[in-house]
Amino acid sequence: MGQEKFTFQAEVSKLLDIVAHSLYSHKEIFLRELISNSSDACEKRSFLALTEPELTPEGGARIMLAADAKKGTLTITDNGIGMNHDDLVEMLGTIARSGTQAFLDKITSEAKSKDKKGGKADLSPIGQFGVGFYSAFMVAKEVEVLTRKAGEDKAWLWVSDGKGEFSITDAERGEAGTTVTLHITKEDKEFLERPRIEHIVRTHSDHIAIPILMAGDGEGDGEAGEEKLNTASALWTRPKKDISSDQYTEFYHHVGHGFDEPWMTLHNTVEGMASYTSLLFIPSMPPMDMFHPERKGHVKLYARRVFITDDCEGLLPSWLRFLRGVVDSQDLSLNISREMLQNDPKLAKIRKGLVKKVLGELKKKAEKAPDDYTLFWSNFGTVLKEGLYEDLENRDKLLELARFRSTGSETFTSLADYVERMGEGQDSIYYIFGEDKDQVAQSPQLEGFRARGIEVLLCTDPIDEFWVSAVGKFQEKPFASVTKGDAGLDKIAEKEDAKKDKGKKKKDKAPDLEPLITAMKAALDGEIKDVVASTRLTDSPVCLVAGEGDMDLQLERMLKQHGQLKGDAGSLRILEINPDHSLIRLLAKRAGKGEGDMADAAHLLLDQARIAEGETVRDAAAFGARLCAVLEKGLD
Ligand code: ADP
Ligand code: MG
C-alpha cells in the first residue's frame, strides 16, 4: 500500500492554523505534552503486559530524546503502546473530546487581542483539552510519527506540515512504540540545544515515573553518552519533605491536565486493612467537563506503581469528580479485570478512607480560612450538593460543609450559623428556589419574612430542589419553602404585632375578604386552586404559592424547561392576596357591596403574580385588552 492522504477534521485544522500562526509565550510546553503522551503510552503498555507478559518492553519502559542540529530535528521516542493505522487516523486527525470549541474560541480571541497589543498568547492550557499533541506545530514546520502498536506487526508513518492534511504510509519499525520527529523551524532552533532541553525536562517533566533519557550528541551515538534527565520515580512515592510546591504543581498539570494552581494538595499514605498512597488535588478553577452528564472521575488508580485505570467507578463518589491526582495501592490485585476491581472490597475501603480524608480537610479549611473556603464552595458546591442527595452516609458531613446565599448575610452562610441566628418562634429553616440570586431576592413571597426579620436561604442551584426534599431537616429543624403551603408566619406575626400599638390594629380593621375571595375564585375558576388571605406579603398585592402537597413553583418550571413535564401538566397554584394592600382593600369593599365586575381585576392580579415569578402572561392579548379597559376606566 502506498501513501494515503487525509484531511484533518475541521476543528483540528482551525486549531493548527492558530497554533502555527500566533506568537506564544511558554512555547517549551510542547515538549511537556509529547513526553506526557509517551508516558501515557508506556503506562498503557505495562497495563496490557499484566495479562500478556509477552508485551513487556525489553529493558523496561523509557523515553528517549535526541536532537540533531544539522538536520534540525528533535525526536521523542518511546517504547509504549504505539498506534496502528486506525488509531493514527482517529487520534491524530480528529478531536473527540468535548470542550474543543470552547478552547478554540478562547485561544483565538486571546491570540487576536495579544497580536494587537504586540504581546504573546499563552497556549499552556492546551493539554487540558486533549489536544496537547498539536502543540508540536508551535515549533515544527513538519511532524513525523513513526509508530508500531504493541502486539501488531505493521508499522506506520504519519506525516503532516499542519496545513490541513496528513498522510499515512507503510513503514518499518523494529520495536513497538512511537517516535515523534519534529522538524524545528529556524526561529525555534533553541529547542535543539541540549542545555535548553535538559532544563525544560527538569522543570516540566521531572515527576514522570519513567526514565527520560537524552541521547549523546554527535554522529553514531549509541548507548554511550545517554543521560537520564529526570528523577524517574513516581512523585507520590517520594517523601513529602522532598517535594517542592512547584513540583506538586507540575505534577498536577500532568495528571489533571490542569493549568491552574491546585487549590489544595492532599498527599497521604495509609497503612492498614487497605494500604495506599494518595496524591489528590482540588483545582482552583472548575474543570471543563464538570457538568458532563457522565459525571466521570479523573483520579488515576495504580496498583504497586502500575497504572490500572483513570476511570475507576468505585474509587471515589461522583460528587467528588472535580478531584485530580493518583491513588496507588499495595493491596489491589494486579491480575483482575477493571470490572472485577470495581467490586473489590479493598477498593471500597480505600474509597471510604479517601472520602473521609477529603471531607476532613475541607472542614479544617472551612474553619481556619473561611474566605478561601468560600472560593472553593462557589466552584464546587454544586457538585458536592449531589452528595447530599445521593450519599446518605456522608450527608451530615456535607450539610456541615454546605454554604448558602441568604437574605440575612452578604456572604455565604453555613446552616449552623443560620440556625444560630433563628429568632424566637421560628422553627423552620426557610428557603426559596430560583435561578438567580438577585432575582429571587426580589420575590414578593419574601416580604413577610423580611418584615419579621426572618432569614431565608436563596437556593439557586437546580440540584437544590432535589436534595432539600431528600434531606428534610438540619439539627432537627425542618426545611420549609417560602413559596409553598402555609408559611407558618402567623405565630411570629402575632408576637410582632403585639409589640406594636394595639389600637392601630383595631382602627384599620381588615375588611371582610370573603366576598372578594368568592368573586375572584369564580372569575379564575380552572386557573387556580384557591384564593386565600396572605401572611407573607407586605408590599405586593398578590403572589402565587404551591399547595402543601404540591410541587414547588420553581421545580415545576425547571422540569418543564427540561421537557420532563409537558405543557399544562403540573398543579394549580394558590393565589394569595394581601389584606393590608390598599388595592385589595378597595376591591374588598366593592365586592362587599356587590358592586362592579371583579373579573378584570382578578385576571390582572393573577397575571401580575405570574410576572413576579418570572413567568410569562398566558394570554397576552386578553391581558392587553384588560389593562386598557382598566386604565380607561381610571381616566374617565
Ligand atoms: P491526550 O493526550 O489528552 O489524549 P493528545 O493530543 O496529547 O491528547 O494526544 C492524542 C492521542 O494521540 C492520545 O490520546 C493517544 O491516543 C495518541 N498518542 C499521542 N502520542 C502518542 C504516543 N507517543 N504513543 C501512543 N499514542 C499516542
Ligand atoms: Mg497528551
XYZ file of C-alpha atoms and ligand atoms in Angstrom:
664
model
C 0.000 0.000 0.000
C 1.334 3.419 -0.925
C 0.707 6.708 0.673
C -2.778 7.623 1.841
C -3.800 11.239 2.232
C -6.271 12.529 4.774
C -7.676 15.919 5.639
C -7.863 16.934 9.263
C -11.249 17.304 10.874
C -12.303 20.968 10.539
C -11.707 21.734 14.233
C -8.178 20.345 14.052
C -7.402 22.477 11.011
C -8.672 25.543 12.768
C -6.634 24.712 15.832
C -3.476 24.069 13.818
C -3.906 27.300 11.960
C -3.978 29.230 15.223
C -1.134 27.232 16.747
C 1.111 27.801 13.735
C 0.333 31.457 13.158
C 0.228 33.096 16.532
C 3.002 34.140 18.810
C 3.115 32.209 22.013
C 4.808 32.526 25.328
C 5.896 29.283 27.021
C 6.415 27.522 23.704
C 8.508 24.954 25.547
C 5.340 23.243 26.791
C 5.197 21.295 23.513
C 7.875 19.036 24.963
C 5.944 18.502 28.166
C 2.920 17.467 26.090
C 4.835 14.997 23.923
C 6.613 13.468 26.926
C 3.302 13.220 28.702
C 1.860 11.311 25.733
C 4.854 8.966 25.739
C 4.466 8.385 29.439
C 0.740 7.620 28.999
C 1.631 5.216 26.187
C 4.176 3.398 28.360
C 1.674 3.084 31.172
C -0.928 1.635 28.830
C 1.578 -0.928 27.649
C 2.536 -2.018 31.162
C -1.112 -2.472 31.956
C -1.583 -4.775 28.979
C 1.590 -6.622 29.919
C -0.028 -7.626 33.198
C -2.148 -10.125 31.311
C 0.017 -10.528 28.214
C 3.573 -10.715 29.560
C 4.994 -11.048 26.026
C 4.143 -7.356 25.552
C 6.615 -6.276 28.218
C 9.131 -3.940 26.578
C 12.701 -5.099 26.576
C 14.813 -3.273 29.101
C 11.758 -1.629 30.680
C 9.799 1.446 29.730
C 11.762 4.514 28.686
C 11.512 7.754 26.770
C 14.465 8.867 24.661
C 15.126 12.376 23.399
C 17.591 13.169 20.639
C 18.443 16.443 18.953
C 20.214 16.710 15.628
C 21.345 20.263 14.988
C 22.442 19.535 11.417
C 19.131 18.056 10.340
C 17.258 20.447 12.554
C 15.260 17.658 14.187
C 14.188 16.799 17.688
C 12.906 13.275 18.255
C 10.949 11.832 21.139
C 10.974 8.047 21.166
C 9.081 5.748 23.497
C 8.531 2.032 23.776
C 4.916 2.449 24.782
C 1.706 1.040 23.361
C 2.121 2.595 19.887
C -0.620 3.199 17.350
C -1.963 1.267 14.376
C -3.402 2.736 11.196
C -6.868 3.381 12.609
C -5.510 4.815 15.849
C -3.469 7.296 13.848
C -6.431 8.470 11.841
C -8.562 8.798 14.917
C -6.085 10.097 17.489
C -4.013 12.397 15.318
C -6.650 13.646 12.909
C -9.740 14.357 14.942
C -10.619 15.758 18.309
C -13.104 13.637 20.111
C -13.129 15.498 23.330
C -15.913 17.888 24.303
C -14.966 21.465 25.040
C -12.824 21.817 21.919
C -14.903 24.641 20.562
C -14.610 26.465 23.865
C -10.855 26.062 23.749
C -10.677 27.247 20.153
C -12.720 30.305 20.991
C -10.552 31.043 23.977
C -7.220 30.819 22.205
C -8.485 32.581 19.071
C -9.675 35.591 20.999
C -6.558 35.583 23.151
C -4.239 35.319 20.166
C -6.084 38.134 18.405
C -6.031 40.524 21.323
C -2.373 39.757 22.072
C -1.435 40.217 18.423
C -2.887 43.692 18.508
C -1.080 44.641 21.658
C 2.146 43.097 20.442
C 2.210 40.592 23.310
C 2.188 36.833 23.232
C -0.660 34.457 23.919
C -0.308 31.528 26.282
C -1.063 28.104 24.895
C -0.168 26.200 28.066
C -3.771 25.161 28.768
C -3.703 23.042 25.600
C -3.138 19.757 27.449
C -6.376 20.124 29.375
C -8.374 19.985 26.199
C -6.972 16.695 24.969
C -5.155 18.297 22.061
C -1.638 18.519 23.513
C -0.084 16.717 20.558
C -0.899 19.555 18.199
C 1.212 21.980 20.241
C 4.180 20.432 18.370
C 3.253 22.688 15.453
C 4.180 25.734 17.516
C 7.846 24.906 16.908
C 7.846 22.454 13.985
C 7.195 23.009 10.307
C 6.722 19.301 9.839
C 5.968 16.457 12.224
C 6.541 12.751 11.583
C 5.165 9.989 13.746
C 6.663 6.537 13.188
C 4.787 4.009 15.238
C 4.007 0.349 15.741
C 1.368 -0.943 18.080
C 2.411 -3.474 20.719
C 1.305 -6.952 19.629
C 0.977 -5.996 15.934
C 3.489 -6.432 13.103
C 2.832 -3.468 10.908
C 4.361 -0.067 11.428
C 3.111 3.253 10.061
C 4.478 6.662 9.288
C 2.223 9.659 9.826
C 3.450 12.937 8.343
C 1.992 16.424 8.315
C 3.044 20.014 7.864
C -0.051 21.048 9.825
C -1.674 22.686 6.814
C -4.955 20.855 6.588
C -3.666 17.422 5.552
C -1.711 14.464 6.799
C -0.515 11.287 5.153
C -0.062 7.735 6.391
C 2.396 5.306 4.753
C 3.548 1.737 5.424
C 6.781 1.719 7.364
C 9.250 -0.387 9.292
C 9.932 -0.177 12.992
C 11.889 -2.789 14.949
C 10.285 -2.391 18.318
C 6.732 -1.472 19.255
C 6.413 2.142 20.308
C 6.385 5.616 18.836
C 8.939 8.080 17.526
C 7.817 11.658 17.037
C 10.216 13.675 14.884
C 9.889 17.445 14.839
C 11.450 19.476 12.041
C 12.109 22.546 14.098
C 11.597 25.959 12.480
C 14.507 28.378 12.193
C 13.072 30.714 14.807
C 12.810 27.895 17.304
C 16.314 26.497 16.951
C 16.829 26.932 20.690
C 14.880 23.704 21.166
C 17.701 21.777 19.559
C 20.151 22.864 22.223
C 20.899 20.263 24.809
C 21.007 22.528 27.886
C 17.662 24.070 26.917
C 16.071 20.638 26.505
C 17.507 19.416 29.790
C 16.173 22.443 31.566
C 12.689 22.025 30.134
C 12.537 18.382 31.137
C 13.751 19.111 34.663
C 11.199 21.843 35.214
C 8.171 20.370 33.489
C 8.601 16.624 33.455
C 10.696 15.622 36.436
C 7.760 13.852 38.063
C 7.343 11.442 35.135
C 7.865 7.999 36.625
C 9.552 6.611 33.525
C 13.187 7.449 32.788
C 13.585 10.225 30.230
C 16.963 9.811 28.551
C 18.868 12.223 26.374
C 20.868 10.606 23.601
C 24.508 11.640 23.310
C 25.074 14.145 20.528
C 27.429 13.723 17.617
C 27.446 11.084 14.982
C 26.925 7.414 15.637
C 25.515 7.972 19.080
C 24.649 4.850 20.884
C 24.214 3.777 24.416
C 27.222 5.863 25.269
C 26.572 9.422 26.282
C 22.985 8.722 27.298
C 21.941 10.729 30.251
C 18.902 10.453 32.476
C 17.217 13.843 32.800
C 14.500 13.202 35.353
C 14.349 11.650 38.802
C 12.125 8.948 37.303
C 10.468 7.880 40.488
C 6.756 8.436 40.774
C 6.261 11.707 42.620
C 3.735 10.311 45.069
C 6.241 7.721 46.276
C 8.712 10.376 47.359
C 8.618 11.769 50.891
C 6.572 14.952 51.229
C 9.508 16.926 52.563
C 11.469 16.279 49.382
C 8.773 17.677 47.102
C 8.610 21.379 46.341
C 5.333 23.113 45.687
C 6.421 23.714 42.079
C 6.891 20.001 41.639
C 3.433 19.326 43.024
C 2.003 21.898 40.642
C 3.779 20.439 37.612
C 2.546 17.002 38.549
C -0.970 18.339 38.907
C -0.716 19.844 35.430
C 0.368 16.496 34.072
C -2.026 14.197 35.868
C -5.015 16.516 35.958
C -4.491 18.252 32.633
C -4.998 21.419 34.644
C -3.238 24.684 34.028
C -4.214 26.469 37.216
C -2.569 26.142 40.606
C -4.069 23.443 42.776
C -6.329 24.977 45.404
C -5.481 22.158 47.790
C -2.921 19.354 47.663
C -3.507 16.214 49.721
C -0.631 13.785 49.881
C -1.108 10.852 52.240
C -0.043 7.334 52.964
C -2.326 4.949 54.799
C -1.270 1.587 56.212
C -3.811 -0.887 57.454
C -6.628 -3.038 56.134
C -6.006 -1.431 52.774
C -2.652 0.254 52.281
C -2.393 3.016 49.772
C -0.803 6.317 48.932
C -2.918 9.102 47.536
C -1.898 12.382 45.995
C -5.044 14.365 45.308
C -5.573 17.892 44.098
C -8.553 20.190 44.271
C -8.290 22.577 41.300
C -8.686 26.285 41.843
C -10.833 26.553 38.734
C -13.703 24.250 37.784
C -12.627 21.716 35.133
C -14.359 21.910 31.752
C -16.295 18.677 31.970
C -17.583 19.043 35.494
C -21.215 19.114 34.421
C -20.915 16.474 31.773
C -23.821 14.052 32.276
C -21.447 11.094 32.688
C -20.150 12.567 35.948
C -16.869 10.735 35.488
C -13.978 10.869 37.902
C -10.424 11.525 36.767
C -8.277 10.186 39.566
C -5.782 7.632 38.277
C -5.598 4.293 40.001
C -2.275 2.468 40.286
C -1.512 -0.883 41.844
C 2.093 -1.059 43.028
C 3.153 1.711 40.645
C 1.440 0.098 37.668
C -1.202 2.282 36.102
C -4.547 0.491 36.072
C -7.183 2.990 35.001
C -8.174 6.634 35.151
C -11.801 5.721 35.045
C -12.428 3.539 38.077
C -16.009 3.951 39.121
C -15.720 2.698 42.653
C -12.669 4.726 43.610
C -14.418 7.958 44.506
C -18.039 9.087 44.559
C -19.072 11.156 41.551
C -19.811 14.139 43.777
C -16.027 14.375 44.200
C -15.359 14.218 40.466
C -13.517 17.536 40.487
C -10.595 15.859 42.281
C -7.477 15.163 40.254
C -4.492 13.010 41.144
C -3.468 9.418 41.781
C -4.164 6.614 44.200
C -1.627 3.816 44.386
C -2.335 0.705 46.432
C -0.192 -2.236 47.512
C -3.184 -4.394 48.111
C -5.110 -4.408 44.887
C -4.608 -7.462 42.815
C -2.862 -6.693 39.554
C -4.332 -9.534 37.631
C -8.006 -8.863 37.814
C -10.065 -7.100 35.226
C -11.103 -3.496 35.676
C -14.704 -4.656 36.038
C -13.869 -7.009 38.886
C -11.795 -4.340 40.510
C -14.853 -2.209 40.983
C -16.318 -4.817 43.287
C -13.160 -5.442 45.273
C -13.880 -4.864 48.983
C -10.396 -3.358 49.338
C -11.379 -0.702 46.860
C -14.428 0.130 48.960
C -12.138 0.603 51.975
C -9.862 2.885 50.015
C -12.822 4.918 48.842
C -14.075 5.321 52.353
C -10.676 6.459 53.537
C -10.287 8.945 50.702
C -13.711 10.482 51.211
C -13.099 10.819 54.927
C -9.767 12.486 54.324
C -11.062 14.946 51.754
C -14.097 15.938 53.809
C -11.939 16.266 56.915
C -9.503 18.591 55.179
C -12.339 20.653 53.753
C -13.812 21.029 57.198
C -10.491 22.224 58.577
C -10.155 24.709 55.767
C -13.706 25.979 56.313
C -12.890 26.651 59.947
C -9.443 28.119 59.503
C -9.783 30.063 56.269
C -13.470 30.756 55.687
C -12.915 33.188 52.801
C -10.696 30.822 50.929
C -13.204 28.071 51.602
C -15.978 30.207 50.127
C -13.960 30.366 46.928
C -13.847 26.591 46.848
C -17.532 26.360 47.578
C -18.520 28.697 44.770
C -16.542 26.497 42.357
C -17.574 23.065 43.534
C -20.508 23.440 45.909
C -22.983 22.488 43.221
C -21.209 19.172 42.728
C -20.839 18.442 46.454
C -24.562 19.023 46.885
C -25.193 15.976 44.714
C -23.778 14.044 47.654
C -26.463 15.469 49.921
C -28.960 13.873 47.650
C -27.371 10.526 46.914
C -24.896 9.731 49.684
C -26.702 9.033 52.925
C -23.520 8.036 54.673
C -21.844 11.394 54.204
C -24.916 13.563 54.307
C -24.307 15.015 57.755
C -20.745 15.943 56.984
C -21.770 17.504 53.708
C -24.517 19.502 55.396
C -21.854 20.954 57.671
C -19.752 21.884 54.667
C -22.565 23.411 52.630
C -22.748 27.172 52.220
C -25.667 29.319 51.094
C -26.588 32.755 49.984
C -29.280 34.176 52.206
C -31.303 37.285 52.827
C -29.527 37.615 56.157
C -25.884 37.849 55.132
C -23.796 39.398 52.408
C -21.515 36.392 52.086
C -22.191 32.695 52.185
C -23.595 31.234 55.369
C -23.468 27.754 56.852
C -26.611 26.041 58.077
C -25.279 26.008 61.630
C -24.859 29.786 61.554
C -28.331 30.175 60.094
C -29.843 28.105 62.879
C -27.963 30.124 65.446
C -29.477 33.320 64.069
C -33.023 31.948 64.117
C -35.272 34.085 66.295
C -37.859 33.031 68.822
C -40.911 31.410 67.331
C -39.154 30.385 64.147
C -38.799 26.660 63.959
C -38.116 26.035 60.279
C -35.186 26.763 58.009
C -36.753 28.838 55.258
C -35.588 28.719 51.687
C -36.649 29.933 48.295
C -35.681 28.414 44.960
C -34.842 30.444 41.900
C -32.468 30.792 39.034
C -30.669 33.905 40.031
C -29.782 35.213 43.461
C -30.709 38.832 42.801
C -33.935 37.887 41.119
C -35.134 35.556 43.879
C -34.237 38.154 46.462
C -36.982 40.328 44.872
C -39.701 37.695 45.216
C -42.918 39.031 46.770
C -43.177 35.884 48.902
C -40.171 37.129 50.880
C -41.837 40.352 52.006
C -43.471 38.987 55.116
C -40.251 37.239 56.124
C -38.219 40.360 55.683
C -40.724 42.399 57.698
C -40.330 39.965 60.566
C -36.564 39.784 60.263
C -36.613 36.128 59.289
C -33.665 34.978 57.213
C -34.342 32.990 54.047
C -31.812 30.865 52.147
C -31.622 31.770 48.456
C -31.196 28.452 46.667
C -30.212 28.970 43.060
C -28.686 25.629 42.059
C -31.074 23.319 40.209
C -29.833 20.472 42.422
C -31.166 22.324 45.491
C -34.684 21.350 44.557
C -33.757 17.713 44.875
C -31.628 17.437 47.956
C -33.753 19.697 50.113
C -36.709 17.351 49.923
C -34.444 14.315 50.362
C -32.696 15.732 53.423
C -35.772 17.179 55.136
C -34.126 18.714 58.198
C -30.939 20.006 59.753
C -30.357 19.911 63.533
C -33.970 18.822 63.911
C -35.167 21.950 62.101
C -37.255 21.165 59.029
C -36.592 22.941 55.753
C -39.621 24.948 54.621
C -40.235 26.617 51.284
C -41.461 30.205 51.428
C -43.413 29.617 48.245
C -45.294 26.594 49.420
C -48.139 25.807 51.768
C -48.830 27.736 54.934
C -45.856 29.968 55.611
C -46.216 29.448 59.347
C -45.778 33.140 59.867
C -48.929 33.732 61.900
C -47.279 32.776 65.135
C -44.408 35.126 64.678
C -46.638 37.770 63.194
C -48.852 37.894 66.299
C -45.884 38.341 68.531
C -44.530 41.176 66.449
C -47.926 42.821 66.209
C -48.442 42.564 69.911
C -45.389 44.687 70.445
C -46.820 47.393 68.261
C -49.617 49.782 69.087
C -52.649 47.635 69.709
C -55.091 50.425 68.980
C -53.841 50.817 65.422
C -54.787 47.284 64.554
C -58.364 47.853 65.594
C -58.638 51.136 63.756
C -57.654 49.760 60.361
C -59.524 46.580 60.931
C -59.072 44.416 57.898
C -62.107 44.453 55.611
C -64.113 41.326 55.164
C -62.329 39.486 52.377
C -64.857 36.738 51.865
C -66.948 38.370 49.104
C -63.795 39.332 47.188
C -62.346 35.855 47.539
C -65.580 34.313 46.326
C -65.721 36.672 43.325
C -62.095 36.067 42.399
C -62.451 32.307 42.697
C -65.415 32.437 40.375
C -63.532 34.589 37.847
C -60.400 32.442 37.924
C -62.093 29.093 38.030
C -59.903 26.451 36.415
C -56.803 28.630 36.536
C -56.019 28.463 40.199
C -56.633 26.127 43.086
C -57.682 28.671 45.656
C -57.620 32.316 46.711
C -56.552 32.969 50.299
C -55.525 35.880 52.528
C -51.768 36.074 52.834
C -49.451 36.441 55.786
C -46.308 36.536 53.676
C -46.979 39.793 51.818
C -46.374 43.334 52.997
C -45.942 45.444 49.834
C -47.251 43.446 46.909
C -50.987 42.902 46.470
C -50.671 39.251 45.385
C -48.367 36.287 44.988
C -48.582 32.670 43.946
C -47.745 29.760 46.204
C -47.884 25.998 45.888
C -50.236 23.900 47.946
C -48.780 21.916 50.846
C -48.583 18.651 48.936
C -47.812 20.164 45.531
C -44.600 20.661 43.657
C -42.729 23.862 44.393
C -43.156 26.567 41.735
C -39.558 26.670 40.581
C -39.156 22.911 40.492
C -42.147 22.650 38.209
C -40.788 25.362 35.955
C -37.403 23.674 35.791
C -38.906 20.299 34.924
C -40.916 21.950 32.171
C -37.838 23.640 30.770
C -36.078 20.300 30.636
C -39.049 18.669 28.967
C -39.733 16.432 31.973
C -43.200 17.872 32.421
C -45.299 18.504 29.363
C -47.380 21.571 28.543
C -50.040 22.275 31.099
C -49.166 19.378 33.358
C -48.444 20.351 36.930
C -50.606 21.521 39.736
C -52.789 24.593 40.016
C -51.436 27.346 42.256
C -52.906 29.167 45.182
C -53.287 32.924 44.726
C -52.575 34.773 47.947
C -53.946 38.282 48.395
C -52.561 40.868 50.774
C -55.298 42.104 53.147
C -53.209 45.159 54.045
C -52.731 46.339 50.475
C -54.846 49.387 49.551
C -55.907 47.921 46.209
C -57.106 44.710 47.828
C -58.957 46.762 50.456
C -60.723 48.805 47.793
C -61.655 45.730 45.854
C -62.877 44.032 49.026
C -65.117 46.962 49.819
C -66.662 46.914 46.364
C -67.125 43.191 46.390
C -68.778 43.513 49.802
C -71.341 45.877 48.349
C -71.831 43.605 45.363
C -70.600 46.410 43.099
C -68.627 46.110 39.890
C -67.268 43.193 37.948
C -64.266 41.564 39.602
C -63.211 39.541 36.546
C -60.762 42.057 35.023
C -59.106 42.797 38.340
C -58.849 39.104 39.215
C -57.183 38.239 35.915
C -54.820 41.175 36.016
C -53.757 40.332 39.558
C -53.130 36.733 38.603
C -51.003 37.886 35.669
C -49.098 40.229 37.929
C -48.344 37.365 40.298
C -47.109 35.274 37.378
C -44.861 38.038 36.142
C -43.361 38.362 39.616
C -42.486 34.659 39.355
C -40.586 35.328 36.162
C -43.304 33.571 34.177
C -44.968 34.932 31.097
C -48.527 36.109 30.836
C -50.524 33.169 29.463
C -52.850 35.140 27.183
C -51.062 38.313 26.130
C -53.978 39.627 24.018
C -56.504 39.272 26.827
C -54.021 40.823 29.249
C -53.576 43.835 26.968
C -57.299 44.295 26.475
C -57.972 44.156 30.235
C -55.167 46.519 31.073
C -56.526 49.062 28.568
C -60.051 48.704 29.838
C -58.991 49.284 33.433
C -56.789 52.259 32.548
C -59.593 53.796 30.513
C -61.972 53.438 33.413
C -59.467 55.174 35.623
C -59.207 58.101 33.210
C -62.930 58.579 32.789
P -4.394 13.477 25.088
O -3.010 13.080 25.463
O -5.003 14.412 26.094
O -5.295 12.330 24.768
P -3.073 14.473 22.757
O -3.446 15.424 21.679
O -1.846 14.824 23.527
O -4.300 14.341 23.739
O -2.898 13.047 22.140
C -3.936 12.479 21.364
C -3.888 10.971 21.353
O -2.863 10.511 20.474
C -3.565 10.306 22.667
O -4.717 10.145 23.458
C -3.020 8.961 22.202
O -4.064 8.061 21.944
C -2.347 9.294 20.911
N -0.888 9.454 21.116
C -0.206 10.610 21.109
N 1.107 10.397 21.331
C 1.258 9.048 21.477
C 2.368 8.170 21.745
N 3.603 8.647 21.906
N 2.127 6.850 21.808
C 0.883 6.365 21.645
N -0.192 7.114 21.414
C -0.027 8.449 21.328
Mg -1.490 14.433 25.635
